[in-house]
Amino acid sequence: MDQQTLRDLERRCIQEEPPPCRAACPLHVDARTLTGCIAAGDWAGAWRVLRRTMPLAPVLGRICDAPCETECKRTGAGGAIRIGALERACVQTPEPSAPRPLRPPDRDRSVAVCGSGLAGLTAAWDLARKGWRVEIFEPGGHLGAPLSGFDTELLPPQVVAAEAAAVGRLLRAVHLEADFGPSSAPADIRQRFDAVFLDLGVVAPGPWGTIDETSGLFTGGKDDSPVIQAAQGRWAATAIDRFLQEVSITAGREGEGPRGTRLFVNLDGVSLAQPVAMADPQAGFSPEEAVREAERCLQCQCLECVKVCAYLEHFKAYPRTYAREIYNNAAIVMGARQANRLINSCSLCGLCEEVCPEDFAMAELCLKARQHMVDRGRMPPSAHEFALLDMEFSLSDRFALARHAPGSDRSTHLFFPGCQLCASAPEQIRPVYDYLRRSLDGPVGLMLGCCGAPAHWAGRRALYEGVRADWQRQWETMGRPELILACATCLDMFGEHLPEVPVRSLWQVMADKPLPSAGASLVAGPLAVHDPCTTRRLPAVQQAVRRILAGYGMATVELDLGRERTECCGFGGLMQNANPPLAAETVQRRAQRSPHDYLAYCAMCRDNLASTGKRAVHLLDLYFPPAGATDPAARPRPGWSRRRDHREWLRRELLETLWHEEVDLMEDYRRLTLEMDAEVRERLESRRILIEDLQQVIHQAEATGQSLVHPDSGRIKAARRLGRVTFWVEYAPAGEDRYAVFNAYSHRMEVVR
């Protein structure tokens, strides 16, 4: 990612755009933070907000005409926040003590400010704080005299005097009762000062000649709005400062003054709330009334993606900042890459892009970052290794196969159930295959394997390309048949990366065929329909599932985040491997969306939901329930070891019963029987340790005697390095080829004797 790409990405995230009130304010006063402070009773914080951006805050805070209120988003939900009245309520509270700014060292150029209205005092304040030598010429009898026209109840004279005195302490001189008539005073002032500002609310421009900023004459303050008067003084001060420094007066000032904002504020679900009534409108809000009024503020933000994504919420920021973190992470040559976990934890589900008003896709950003890290050898091997090894297993001859239908030498259709359905409910594959052979015209072949999604999600482009090429060659060998896919991820992967392969969802096929009713009676509705995240842009598949459910007469409930806005179950993008706690949180949130039993049509989604204790059925449970099942929704999630066993069993069962092929005998170590309690099994699951891993460790230890024996308990501890991981197991013999396992763990150190 280059700097321009980063800038484009950052711009697409609108979270840091100003709220409408701040954008509409000529001074860009942070009304959102102001109301937040007041709502919390933090009057000192509210004062700091005003002092930060509002000149002469005790004065202007009392008389501000609040043009920001016209853009307040609360307008459509009860009425705009009374921001002007809240500013007044703030400045009527005692200001916290703070050191007044001292006059900085003088710079070598001077400015005359003619008139001490709001524009003049603001310009003088801003310029003096920058160190320019400022003198004020005021035709009245005291500094701030033009402000005496305001209602003294609203703006007490002592408040004006105090603020004017604060400005005066920063000035080189104050000239009262100045005469700006047709005498030589204007010409004299213009000759003696490097720049002149005319407060047009106080002085007439006529005697000053042609208004020309290039000659150092600046104006402002001619407006009925007090806040515009002050803003014009500030804008003029900026221009004068640049003029005196001999740089561009206009460059980079596009955001100055009232402007629009791209910030999206979702009002869905916002209840109506009327403005708080004032007991004494003349006095304004009491502190208690102000707090209640401030509590009506929506605290406008976008965060549409963060609201619906556990991943984005988990890292405590939003896509704009994540883009910067990922860019910096890629730029590191040596040292810790702190954003690795951020990059690898994304489920790549695309929900953020779906809800974002600007279509910001964290999935695309994270996937490209993973690919970049892999290409440069910077991807931690532990991030996705377990999933990649599982994919390797699914592509090996322990699971993969491709056959035409028994007795046929061609296939017009090819059933590809995917690896995870076979891992979850292998006993359902044969009934589905038989169903397709009966229902479709032409011979239907069968293929077991993996679509390569784990390699793609891990950013391993070369590895995925190899899987894709091998798969395509196999498909062409089978005669280029139409694919019938039970897995939405496979459907998504083939659609994106093998567009020449004709594909159809199993659910689209079944929706148009008679419905077997073997399992429907075992499932009680209503069912909350969970759409896999990989069907987000496959509305025809989602609709086919609902047609099937309607055909069964099953009552269904739509989740508030469903269809194109459905959530990931925590498996996608290898989140479950890179960040198991976050994956658990993600699926837990999904499971809590409805009190009803869930209906899923992705095996991994169903199993992950079941892992939370959520009752969930797979769509195939309505057609072909597992043998002996009386309550399919209560079926537990198979563990990692069981998932491998299921796939291997399925391949052997299909080859022996359908094609009558003899299957190779298993390795010797797999004949060992391991016994362990539920706590140990759960530990193995959480640590991604397979029974097969432990069988290999124990088999080697028993064959070689390379192990440690505890002198008291007699328990044996042994280790073996498999691939890049060293596995340790604590065990004891429990009979012929039987062993009791008490503990196991793994690490990436190599133990060298």
mmCIF file of C-alpha atoms in Angstrom, residues 434-651:
data_model
loop_
_atom_site.group_PDB
_atom_site.id
_atom_site.type_symbol
_atom_site.label_atom_id
_atom_site.label_comp_id
_atom_site.label_asym_id
_atom_site.label_seq_id
_atom_site.Cartn_x
_atom_site.Cartn_y
_atom_site.Cartn_z
ATOM 1 C CA ASP A 434 -28.476 -40.694 -3.506
ATOM 2 C CA TYR A 435 -31.167 -37.987 -3.538
ATOM 3 C CA LEU A 436 -29.320 -36.036 -6.243
ATOM 4 C CA ARG A 437 -28.796 -39.173 -8.333
ATOM 5 C CA ARG A 438 -32.542 -39.778 -8.236
ATOM 6 C CA SER A 439 -33.548 -36.155 -8.794
ATOM 7 C CA LEU A 440 -31.202 -34.867 -11.514
ATOM 8 C CA ASP A 441 -31.128 -35.789 -15.167
ATOM 9 C CA GLY A 442 -27.831 -37.409 -16.107
ATOM 10 C CA PRO A 443 -25.176 -39.151 -14.032
ATOM 11 C CA VAL A 444 -24.047 -37.388 -10.863
ATOM 12 C CA GLY A 445 -20.456 -37.806 -9.758
ATOM 13 C CA LEU A 446 -19.060 -37.193 -6.281
ATOM 14 C CA MET A 447 -15.990 -35.285 -5.233
ATOM 15 C CA LEU A 448 -14.577 -34.850 -1.734
ATOM 16 C CA GLY A 449 -11.939 -32.294 -0.882
ATOM 17 C CA CYS A 450 -11.459 -28.623 -0.013
ATOM 18 C CA CYS A 451 -12.071 -25.557 -2.169
ATOM 19 C CA GLY A 452 -8.863 -23.955 -0.863
ATOM 20 C CA ALA A 453 -10.553 -21.177 1.141
ATOM 21 C CA PRO A 454 -8.116 -21.513 4.088
ATOM 22 C CA ALA A 455 -5.137 -20.805 1.805
ATOM 23 C CA HIS A 456 -6.938 -17.831 0.267
ATOM 24 C CA TRP A 457 -7.966 -16.431 3.644
ATOM 25 C CA ALA A 458 -4.417 -16.862 4.950
ATOM 26 C CA GLY A 459 -3.066 -14.703 2.125
ATOM 27 C CA ARG A 460 -1.061 -17.603 0.659
ATOM 28 C CA ARG A 461 -1.620 -16.860 -2.987
ATOM 29 C CA ALA A 462 0.839 -19.426 -4.338
ATOM 30 C CA LEU A 463 -0.606 -22.173 -2.184
ATOM 31 C CA TYR A 464 -4.156 -21.291 -3.152
ATOM 32 C CA GLU A 465 -3.278 -21.093 -6.823
ATOM 33 C CA GLY A 466 -1.893 -24.618 -6.594
ATOM 34 C CA VAL A 467 -5.102 -25.870 -4.982
ATOM 35 C CA ARG A 468 -7.219 -24.059 -7.554
ATOM 36 C CA ALA A 469 -5.196 -25.423 -10.483
ATOM 37 C CA ASP A 470 -5.326 -28.992 -9.144
ATOM 38 C CA TRP A 471 -9.046 -28.697 -8.588
ATOM 39 C CA GLN A 472 -9.613 -27.370 -12.100
ATOM 40 C CA ARG A 473 -7.586 -30.187 -13.639
ATOM 41 C CA GLN A 474 -9.622 -32.731 -11.704
ATOM 42 C CA TRP A 475 -12.857 -31.084 -12.806
ATOM 43 C CA GLU A 476 -11.765 -31.153 -16.426
ATOM 44 C CA THR A 477 -10.814 -34.826 -16.067
ATOM 45 C CA MET A 478 -14.355 -35.456 -14.831
ATOM 46 C CA GLY A 479 -15.703 -33.970 -18.067
ATOM 47 C CA ARG A 480 -16.383 -30.374 -16.902
ATOM 48 C CA PRO A 481 -19.698 -31.180 -15.144
ATOM 49 C CA GLU A 482 -21.965 -28.725 -13.342
ATOM 50 C CA LEU A 483 -21.063 -28.454 -9.648
ATOM 51 C CA ILE A 484 -23.706 -28.919 -6.978
ATOM 52 C CA LEU A 485 -22.320 -27.284 -3.829
ATOM 53 C CA ALA A 486 -23.590 -27.718 -0.278
ATOM 54 C CA CYS A 487 -21.181 -25.130 1.145
ATOM 55 C CA ALA A 488 -21.739 -21.396 0.699
ATOM 56 C CA THR A 489 -18.010 -20.720 1.069
ATOM 57 C CA CYS A 490 -17.256 -23.120 -1.778
ATOM 58 C CA LEU A 491 -19.934 -21.417 -3.869
ATOM 59 C CA ASP A 492 -18.364 -18.035 -3.158
ATOM 60 C CA MET A 493 -14.820 -19.250 -3.856
ATOM 61 C CA PHE A 494 -15.656 -20.982 -7.133
ATOM 62 C CA GLY A 495 -17.756 -18.048 -8.282
ATOM 63 C CA GLU A 496 -14.883 -15.624 -7.690
ATOM 64 C CA HIS A 497 -11.867 -17.682 -8.715
ATOM 65 C CA LEU A 498 -13.223 -20.273 -11.170
ATOM 66 C CA PRO A 499 -15.917 -18.405 -13.087
ATOM 67 C CA GLU A 500 -15.683 -20.874 -15.976
ATOM 68 C CA VAL A 501 -17.035 -23.661 -13.747
ATOM 69 C CA PRO A 502 -20.863 -23.875 -13.776
ATOM 70 C CA VAL A 503 -22.059 -23.977 -10.156
ATOM 71 C CA ARG A 504 -25.376 -24.292 -8.364
ATOM 72 C CA SER A 505 -26.223 -24.361 -4.699
ATOM 73 C CA LEU A 506 -27.592 -27.612 -3.326
ATOM 74 C CA TRP A 507 -30.402 -25.539 -1.803
ATOM 75 C CA GLN A 508 -31.394 -24.140 -5.194
ATOM 76 C CA VAL A 509 -31.626 -27.700 -6.500
ATOM 77 C CA MET A 510 -33.636 -28.943 -3.531
ATOM 78 C CA ALA A 511 -35.999 -25.955 -3.520
ATOM 79 C CA ASP A 512 -37.345 -27.100 -6.888
ATOM 80 C CA LYS A 513 -37.710 -30.777 -5.961
ATOM 81 C CA PRO A 514 -40.097 -32.763 -3.736
ATOM 82 C CA LEU A 515 -39.256 -32.437 -0.053
ATOM 83 C CA PRO A 516 -38.469 -35.596 1.943
ATOM 84 C CA SER A 517 -40.006 -35.262 5.387
ATOM 85 C CA ALA A 518 -37.954 -37.715 7.410
ATOM 86 C CA GLY A 519 -36.591 -35.107 9.819
ATOM 87 C CA ALA A 520 -39.052 -32.226 9.670
ATOM 88 C CA SER A 521 -41.205 -33.717 12.423
ATOM 89 C CA LEU A 522 -38.194 -33.696 14.770
ATOM 90 C CA VAL A 523 -37.748 -29.925 14.482
ATOM 91 C CA ALA A 524 -40.115 -27.515 16.197
ATOM 92 C CA GLY A 525 -40.416 -23.938 15.013
ATOM 93 C CA PRO A 526 -40.228 -21.088 14.912
ATOM 94 C CA LEU A 527 -36.646 -21.114 13.662
ATOM 95 C CA ALA A 528 -34.435 -18.035 13.400
ATOM 96 C CA VAL A 529 -32.741 -18.233 9.993
ATOM 97 C CA HIS A 530 -28.998 -17.676 10.109
ATOM 98 C CA ASP A 531 -27.533 -16.876 6.690
ATOM 99 C CA PRO A 532 -23.832 -17.688 6.243
ATOM 100 C CA CYS A 533 -21.790 -14.554 5.639
ATOM 101 C CA THR A 534 -20.607 -16.003 2.322
ATOM 102 C CA THR A 535 -24.194 -15.759 0.998
ATOM 103 C CA ARG A 536 -24.212 -11.994 1.571
ATOM 104 C CA ARG A 537 -24.262 -11.362 -2.163
ATOM 105 C CA LEU A 538 -26.128 -14.553 -3.062
ATOM 106 C CA PRO A 539 -29.783 -13.571 -2.532
ATOM 107 C CA ALA A 540 -30.989 -16.430 -4.777
ATOM 108 C CA VAL A 541 -29.446 -18.954 -2.371
ATOM 109 C CA GLN A 542 -30.966 -17.224 0.657
ATOM 110 C CA GLN A 543 -34.348 -17.189 -1.015
ATOM 111 C CA ALA A 544 -34.100 -20.873 -1.970
ATOM 112 C CA VAL A 545 -33.555 -21.770 1.692
ATOM 113 C CA ARG A 546 -36.657 -19.847 2.705
ATOM 114 C CA ARG A 547 -38.663 -21.558 -0.027
ATOM 115 C CA ILE A 548 -37.604 -24.919 1.389
ATOM 116 C CA LEU A 549 -38.653 -23.884 4.881
ATOM 117 C CA ALA A 550 -41.962 -22.585 3.582
ATOM 118 C CA GLY A 551 -42.474 -25.901 1.778
ATOM 119 C CA TYR A 552 -42.115 -27.678 5.102
ATOM 120 C CA GLY A 553 -44.578 -25.242 6.659
ATOM 121 C CA MET A 554 -41.888 -24.254 9.113
ATOM 122 C CA ALA A 555 -42.441 -20.992 11.010
ATOM 123 C CA THR A 556 -39.374 -18.790 10.684
ATOM 124 C CA VAL A 557 -38.024 -15.577 12.185
ATOM 125 C CA GLU A 558 -35.690 -13.145 10.446
ATOM 126 C CA LEU A 559 -32.753 -11.951 12.529
ATOM 127 C CA ASP A 560 -32.192 -8.207 12.779
ATOM 128 C CA LEU A 561 -28.858 -8.806 11.059
ATOM 129 C CA GLY A 562 -29.706 -11.224 8.302
ATOM 130 C CA ARG A 563 -29.558 -11.723 4.553
ATOM 131 C CA GLU A 564 -27.168 -9.125 3.070
ATOM 132 C CA ARG A 565 -26.333 -7.879 6.581
ATOM 133 C CA THR A 566 -25.759 -11.242 8.171
ATOM 134 C CA GLU A 567 -22.941 -11.757 10.663
ATOM 135 C CA CYS A 568 -20.034 -14.186 10.553
ATOM 136 C CA CYS A 569 -20.016 -17.130 12.953
ATOM 137 C CA GLY A 570 -16.333 -16.562 13.790
ATOM 138 C CA PHE A 571 -14.932 -19.215 11.444
ATOM 139 C CA GLY A 572 -14.554 -17.129 8.283
ATOM 140 C CA GLY A 573 -11.229 -15.549 7.432
ATOM 141 C CA LEU A 574 -9.568 -17.975 9.887
ATOM 142 C CA MET A 575 -10.535 -15.762 12.828
ATOM 143 C CA GLN A 576 -11.031 -18.909 14.879
ATOM 144 C CA ASN A 577 -7.358 -19.789 14.360
ATOM 145 C CA ALA A 578 -5.782 -16.354 14.692
ATOM 146 C CA ASN A 579 -7.871 -15.087 17.611
ATOM 147 C CA PRO A 580 -9.947 -17.807 19.338
ATOM 148 C CA PRO A 581 -11.294 -15.538 22.141
ATOM 149 C CA LEU A 582 -12.571 -13.019 19.592
ATOM 150 C CA ALA A 583 -14.121 -15.810 17.516
ATOM 151 C CA ALA A 584 -15.895 -17.066 20.633
ATOM 152 C CA GLU A 585 -17.190 -13.566 21.347
ATOM 153 C CA THR A 586 -18.324 -13.188 17.739
ATOM 154 C CA VAL A 587 -20.397 -16.359 17.657
ATOM 155 C CA GLN A 588 -21.757 -15.667 21.152
ATOM 156 C CA ARG A 589 -23.091 -12.314 19.947
ATOM 157 C CA ARG A 590 -24.650 -14.029 16.976
ATOM 158 C CA ALA A 591 -26.257 -16.684 19.137
ATOM 159 C CA GLN A 592 -27.864 -14.020 21.325
ATOM 160 C CA ARG A 593 -29.668 -12.315 18.451
ATOM 161 C CA SER A 594 -32.790 -14.396 19.033
ATOM 162 C CA PRO A 595 -34.229 -16.616 21.768
ATOM 163 C CA HIS A 596 -35.478 -19.094 19.133
ATOM 164 C CA ASP A 597 -33.676 -22.170 17.855
ATOM 165 C CA TYR A 598 -31.486 -21.362 14.849
ATOM 166 C CA LEU A 599 -31.637 -22.814 11.355
ATOM 167 C CA ALA A 600 -28.271 -22.747 9.555
ATOM 168 C CA TYR A 601 -27.336 -24.065 6.145
ATOM 169 C CA CYS A 602 -23.579 -23.906 6.662
ATOM 170 C CA ALA A 603 -22.166 -26.778 8.718
ATOM 171 C CA MET A 604 -19.508 -24.630 10.358
ATOM 172 C CA CYS A 605 -22.066 -21.987 11.303
ATOM 173 C CA ARG A 606 -24.311 -24.625 12.879
ATOM 174 C CA ASP A 607 -21.448 -26.187 14.797
ATOM 175 C CA ASN A 608 -20.085 -22.865 16.039
ATOM 176 C CA LEU A 609 -23.533 -21.801 17.213
ATOM 177 C CA ALA A 610 -23.883 -25.156 18.973
ATOM 178 C CA SER A 611 -20.544 -24.559 20.710
ATOM 179 C CA THR A 612 -22.153 -21.662 22.620
ATOM 180 C CA GLY A 613 -24.957 -23.906 23.869
ATOM 181 C CA LYS A 614 -27.347 -22.459 21.295
ATOM 182 C CA ARG A 615 -29.857 -24.930 19.919
ATOM 183 C CA ALA A 616 -29.269 -25.042 16.173
ATOM 184 C CA VAL A 617 -30.248 -27.334 13.323
ATOM 185 C CA HIS A 618 -28.749 -27.691 9.877
ATOM 186 C CA LEU A 619 -31.091 -27.501 6.913
ATOM 187 C CA LEU A 620 -30.235 -31.095 6.014
ATOM 188 C CA ASP A 621 -31.603 -32.194 9.401
ATOM 189 C CA LEU A 622 -35.068 -31.569 7.946
ATOM 190 C CA TYR A 623 -34.317 -33.893 5.041
ATOM 191 C CA PHE A 624 -32.000 -36.541 6.440
ATOM 192 C CA PRO A 625 -31.655 -36.375 10.240
ATOM 193 C CA PRO A 626 -28.684 -38.188 11.795
ATOM 194 C CA ALA A 627 -29.444 -41.807 12.578
ATOM 195 C CA GLY A 628 -31.137 -42.170 15.960
ATOM 196 C CA ALA A 629 -31.521 -38.412 16.412
ATOM 197 C CA THR A 630 -34.607 -37.343 18.326
ATOM 198 C CA ASP A 631 -33.611 -33.682 18.784
ATOM 199 C CA PRO A 632 -31.257 -32.485 16.016
ATOM 200 C CA ALA A 633 -31.080 -28.994 17.548
ATOM 201 C CA ALA A 634 -29.292 -30.434 20.582
ATOM 202 C CA ARG A 635 -26.495 -32.064 18.569
ATOM 203 C CA PRO A 636 -23.154 -30.879 20.041
ATOM 204 C CA ARG A 637 -20.311 -29.480 18.001
ATOM 205 C CA PRO A 638 -17.827 -32.215 16.987
ATOM 206 C CA GLY A 639 -14.304 -31.506 18.237
ATOM 207 C CA TRP A 640 -11.285 -31.024 15.987
ATOM 208 C CA SER A 641 -10.186 -34.647 16.233
ATOM 209 C CA ARG A 642 -13.679 -35.965 15.602
ATOM 210 C CA ARG A 643 -13.971 -33.768 12.530
ATOM 211 C CA ARG A 644 -10.940 -35.468 11.016
ATOM 212 C CA ASP A 645 -12.197 -38.898 11.941
ATOM 213 C CA HIS A 646 -15.534 -38.123 10.304
ATOM 214 C CA ARG A 647 -13.946 -37.193 6.989
ATOM 215 C CA GLU A 648 -11.730 -40.222 6.921
ATOM 216 C CA TRP A 649 -14.611 -42.503 7.841
ATOM 217 C CA LEU A 650 -16.784 -40.978 5.116
ATOM 218 C CA ARG A 651 -14.244 -41.567 2.373
#
